[in-house]
C-alpha positions in Angstrom: -33.2 -52.8 30.8 -34.2 -52.3 27.6 -35.1 -55.9 25.8 -34.1 -57.8 22.4 -35.3 -61.2 22.2 -34.4 -63.9 19.8 -37.3 -65.8 18.6 -36.7 -69.6 18.9 -35.1 -68.1 10.3 -9.0 -62.2 -14.7 -11.1 -60.2 -16.6 -14.9 -62.3 -15.5 -12.8 -61.7 -11.7 -12.9 -57.8 -12.8 -16.3 -58.0 -13.2 -17.5 -59.4 -10.8 -15.8 -57.4 -8.2 -17.0 -54.1 -9.9 -20.3 -55.9 -10.2 -19.8 -56.7 -6.3 -19.0 -52.7 -5.8 -21.8 -51.3 -7.5 -24.1 -53.4 -5.6 -22.3 -51.8 -2.0 -22.7 -48.9 -3.7 -26.2 -49.0 -4.2 -27.4 -50.4 -0.9 -25.5 -47.5 0.5 -27.2 -44.7 -1.2 -30.7 -46.2 -1.5 -33.2 -44.2 0.7 -34.0 -45.9 4.5 -36.9 -45.6 6.5 -35.6 -45.3 9.6 -37.5 -47.5 12.2 -38.9 -46.1 15.6 -36.3 -47.8 17.9 -35.4 -46.8 21.9 -32.5 -44.5 22.5 -29.3 -47.0 22.6 -31.0 -48.8 19.4 -31.2 -47.9 15.7 -33.0 -49.6 12.4 -33.9 -48.4 9.1 -35.5 -50.6 6.1 -34.4 -50.2 2.7 -37.5 -51.0 0.3 -36.9 -52.3 -3.4 -33.0 -51.9 -3.8 -31.9 -53.3 -7.3 -29.1 -55.0 -6.3 -27.9 -58.9 -7.1 -29.9 -58.4 -10.8 -32.8 -58.5 -8.1 -35.5 -56.4 -5.9 -34.5 -56.6 -2.1 -36.1 -55.4 1.1 -33.4 -55.4 3.6 -34.3 -54.1 7.8 -31.0 -53.4 9.4 -31.1 -53.1 13.3 -27.8 -51.6 15.2 -27.4 -52.4 18.9 -25.3 -52.1 21.9 -25.7 -55.5 24.3 -24.8 -53.0 27.1 -27.8 -50.6 26.3 -30.0 -53.6 26.1 -30.4 -57.3 27.1 -30.5 -59.7 25.0 -32.6 -62.6 25.4 -33.1 -66.2 24.0 -37.0 -66.4 23.8 -38.7 -70.5 23.3 -42.2 -69.2 22.0 -45.3 -71.0 23.1 -46.8 -73.2 20.1 -47.5 -70.9 17.2 -47.2 -68.2 18.5 -45.9 -65.2 15.6 -43.2 -63.5 16.6 -45.0 -60.4 17.5 -46.9 -61.9 20.3 -43.6 -63.9 21.2 -41.8 -60.1 21.7 -44.6 -58.9 23.4 -44.8 -61.6 25.8 -41.4 -61.1 26.9 -42.1 -57.2 26.9 -38.6 -56.7 24.3 -38.1 -53.8 22.5 -37.6 -55.9 19.0 -37.2 -59.4 18.1 -36.1 -61.1 14.7 -37.2 -64.9 14.0 -34.0 -67.0 15.1 -33.9 -71.2 15.2 -34.2 -73.4 13.4 -37.9 -75.3 14.3 -39.1 -78.9 13.8 -42.9 -78.8 12.9 -43.7 -81.8 13.2 -43.2 -82.0 17.1 -43.3 -78.2 17.7 -39.4 -78.2 19.1 -36.7 -76.4 18.3 -34.4 -78.9 16.0 -31.0 -77.1 17.0 -29.1 -77.3 20.1 -30.7 -74.2 22.4 -29.5 -73.8 25.9 -31.4 -71.2 27.6 -31.1 -70.0 31.9 -28.2 -73.0 32.3 -30.8 -75.5 31.4 -30.3 -78.3 27.7 -33.3 -77.4 26.2 -32.4 -79.6 22.7 -29.7 -80.7 20.9 -29.1 -80.2 16.5 -30.7 -82.9 14.8 -28.9 -85.2 12.3 -30.7 -83.8 9.6 -29.4 -79.9 10.8 -26.2 -81.1 11.2 -24.9 -80.0 7.3 -26.0 -76.8 8.0 -25.5 -75.3 11.7 -22.1 -74.9 12.1 -22.0 -71.8 14.7 -23.2 -70.8 18.2 -24.6 -67.0 19.1 -23.9 -67.1 23.0 -25.1 -64.1 25.1 -23.3 -63.2 27.9 -23.6 -60.4 30.5 -23.4 -57.6 28.5 -22.2 -59.1 25.4 -23.5 -61.7 22.6 -20.5 -64.3 21.3 -21.0 -65.7 18.0 -18.7 -68.5 17.1 -17.8 -71.4 14.9 -18.4 -74.6 16.0 -19.8 -77.8 14.4 -22.9 -80.0 16.2 -21.4 -82.1 19.0 -18.5 -79.9 20.1 -20.6 -76.7 22.8 -19.6 -78.0 25.3 -16.6 -75.8 25.6 -19.8 -73.1 25.2 -21.9 -74.8 27.4 -20.0 -74.1 30.7 -19.3 -70.1 29.7 -22.9 -69.1 28.9 -26.1 -69.9 30.2 -27.8 -69.1 26.9 -26.7 -70.6 23.8 -28.6 -71.2 20.3 -27.3 -73.0 17.5 -27.4 -71.8 13.9 -25.7 -71.5 10.5 -24.7 -71.6 7.8 -21.5 -69.3 9.7 -21.1 -66.5 7.4 -18.5 -64.4 8.1 -16.1 -65.8 11.2 -13.5 -62.9 12.3 -13.5 -60.6 9.6 -13.4 -63.5 7.0 -16.5 -64.5 4.5 -16.8 -68.2 3.9 -17.1 -68.9 0.4 -20.1 -70.4 0.3 -19.9 -70.7 -3.3 -16.8 -72.9 -2.9 -18.8 -75.2 -0.9 -22.1 -76.2 -3.0 -19.7 -76.0 -6.6 -20.0 -79.6 -7.6 -22.1 -80.6 -5.3 -24.6 -83.3 -7.3 -26.0 -86.2 -7.5 -23.7 -88.2 -9.8 -26.4 -90.8 -10.6 -28.7 -87.9 -11.5 -26.9 -85.2 -12.1 -29.4 -83.2 -9.6 -28.0 -80.9 -7.0 -28.6 -82.1 -3.7 -27.1 -81.4 0.6 -27.7 -77.9 1.1 -26.9 -76.5 -2.6 -30.8 -75.6 -2.9 -30.9 -74.5 0.5 -27.8 -72.2 -0.1 -28.3 -70.9 -3.7 -31.8 -70.3 -4.4 -33.3 -66.9 -3.1 -35.3 -67.1 0.4 -35.9 -64.4 2.8 -33.2 -65.0 5.5 -32.5 -63.2 8.7 -29.1 -63.0 10.1 -27.9 -61.6 13.3 -23.7 -60.2 13.6 -21.3 -58.4 15.6 -18.8 -55.3 14.5 -15.3 -54.9 16.2 -17.0 -52.7 18.6 -18.9 -55.2 19.8 -22.3 -54.1 18.6 -25.4 -56.4 17.8 -26.5 -56.2 13.8 -30.2 -57.8 13.0 -30.3 -58.4 9.3 -33.7 -59.6 7.8 -34.2 -59.6 3.9 -38.4 -60.3 3.3 -38.4 -63.0 0.2 -40.5 -64.6 -1.9 -42.5 -61.1 -3.6 -41.2 -60.6 -7.0 -40.3 -57.4 -7.9 -40.7 -56.3 -4.3 -39.1 -58.4 -2.3 -37.6 -61.3 -4.1 -34.9 -63.2 -1.0 -31.0 -63.8 -1.4 -28.7 -66.4 -1.6 -26.3 -67.3 1.3 -23.6 -65.6 -0.9 -25.2 -63.0 -1.2 -26.5 -63.3 2.5 -22.5 -63.3 3.5 -22.1 -60.2 1.3 -24.4 -57.7 2.6 -23.0 -59.2 6.6 -19.7 -57.9 5.2 -21.2 -54.3 3.4 -22.2 -53.8 7.3 -19.4 -54.0 8.7 -20.1 -57.3 10.4 -17.0 -59.2 11.5 -19.0 -61.9 12.2 -22.1 -63.0 11.2 -24.8 -65.7 11.0 -27.3 -67.2 9.1 -31.0 -67.7 11.4 -34.0 -69.3 10.2 -35.9 -67.1 8.0 -38.7 -68.4 8.7 -42.2 -68.7 6.3 
């Protein structure tokens, strides 16, 4: 069976809605560089898309978990994604789990082949609220707070915790509402997840549609004029435009 791996990264409202529709149309009409993938998977890269008043380079892969085996893979020390994917004999892969570089271990809940490898660190609990569960011929994404994984651990041998959840059962999570007013009253500076959510960074997401197809989205970042990265809210919009009914932010990586 073919294999894919997840490596363990008022008028005002009317104008806003119009801008969103324009961005979605721009993304849909941009030229696509097709990716060479095995039969059963489709993918493409859109280079320098002019959306969100910025330039974005976005790669998307869609596949059926009935045609490809999905595997969560724990990399060797300091291994690049390409090395990890090759070692797993994978056709394609993305960076996935949050990682503690100080101890070179996952910083979120991870279960592989029935064995629990890691739990979610306290400093990750603010943003980690979802699970990627790999079952036989399916991938299930669900909302789950850190420490509440027992129900899922009893049903799936392979589980990765990440977040924040972007889309839950067809409803986009309003992260703008979450970060609005998140300031330090003493210093007047944003705190907590504010910077992580509202600043533009390279992002990776996994999602599923109503038919169970799996989507992988990688948004490049930190390259002015080519790939500026997106906020969590912008990533949520991209996933919704692609037709996902469930989606979770993964670790975008450095």
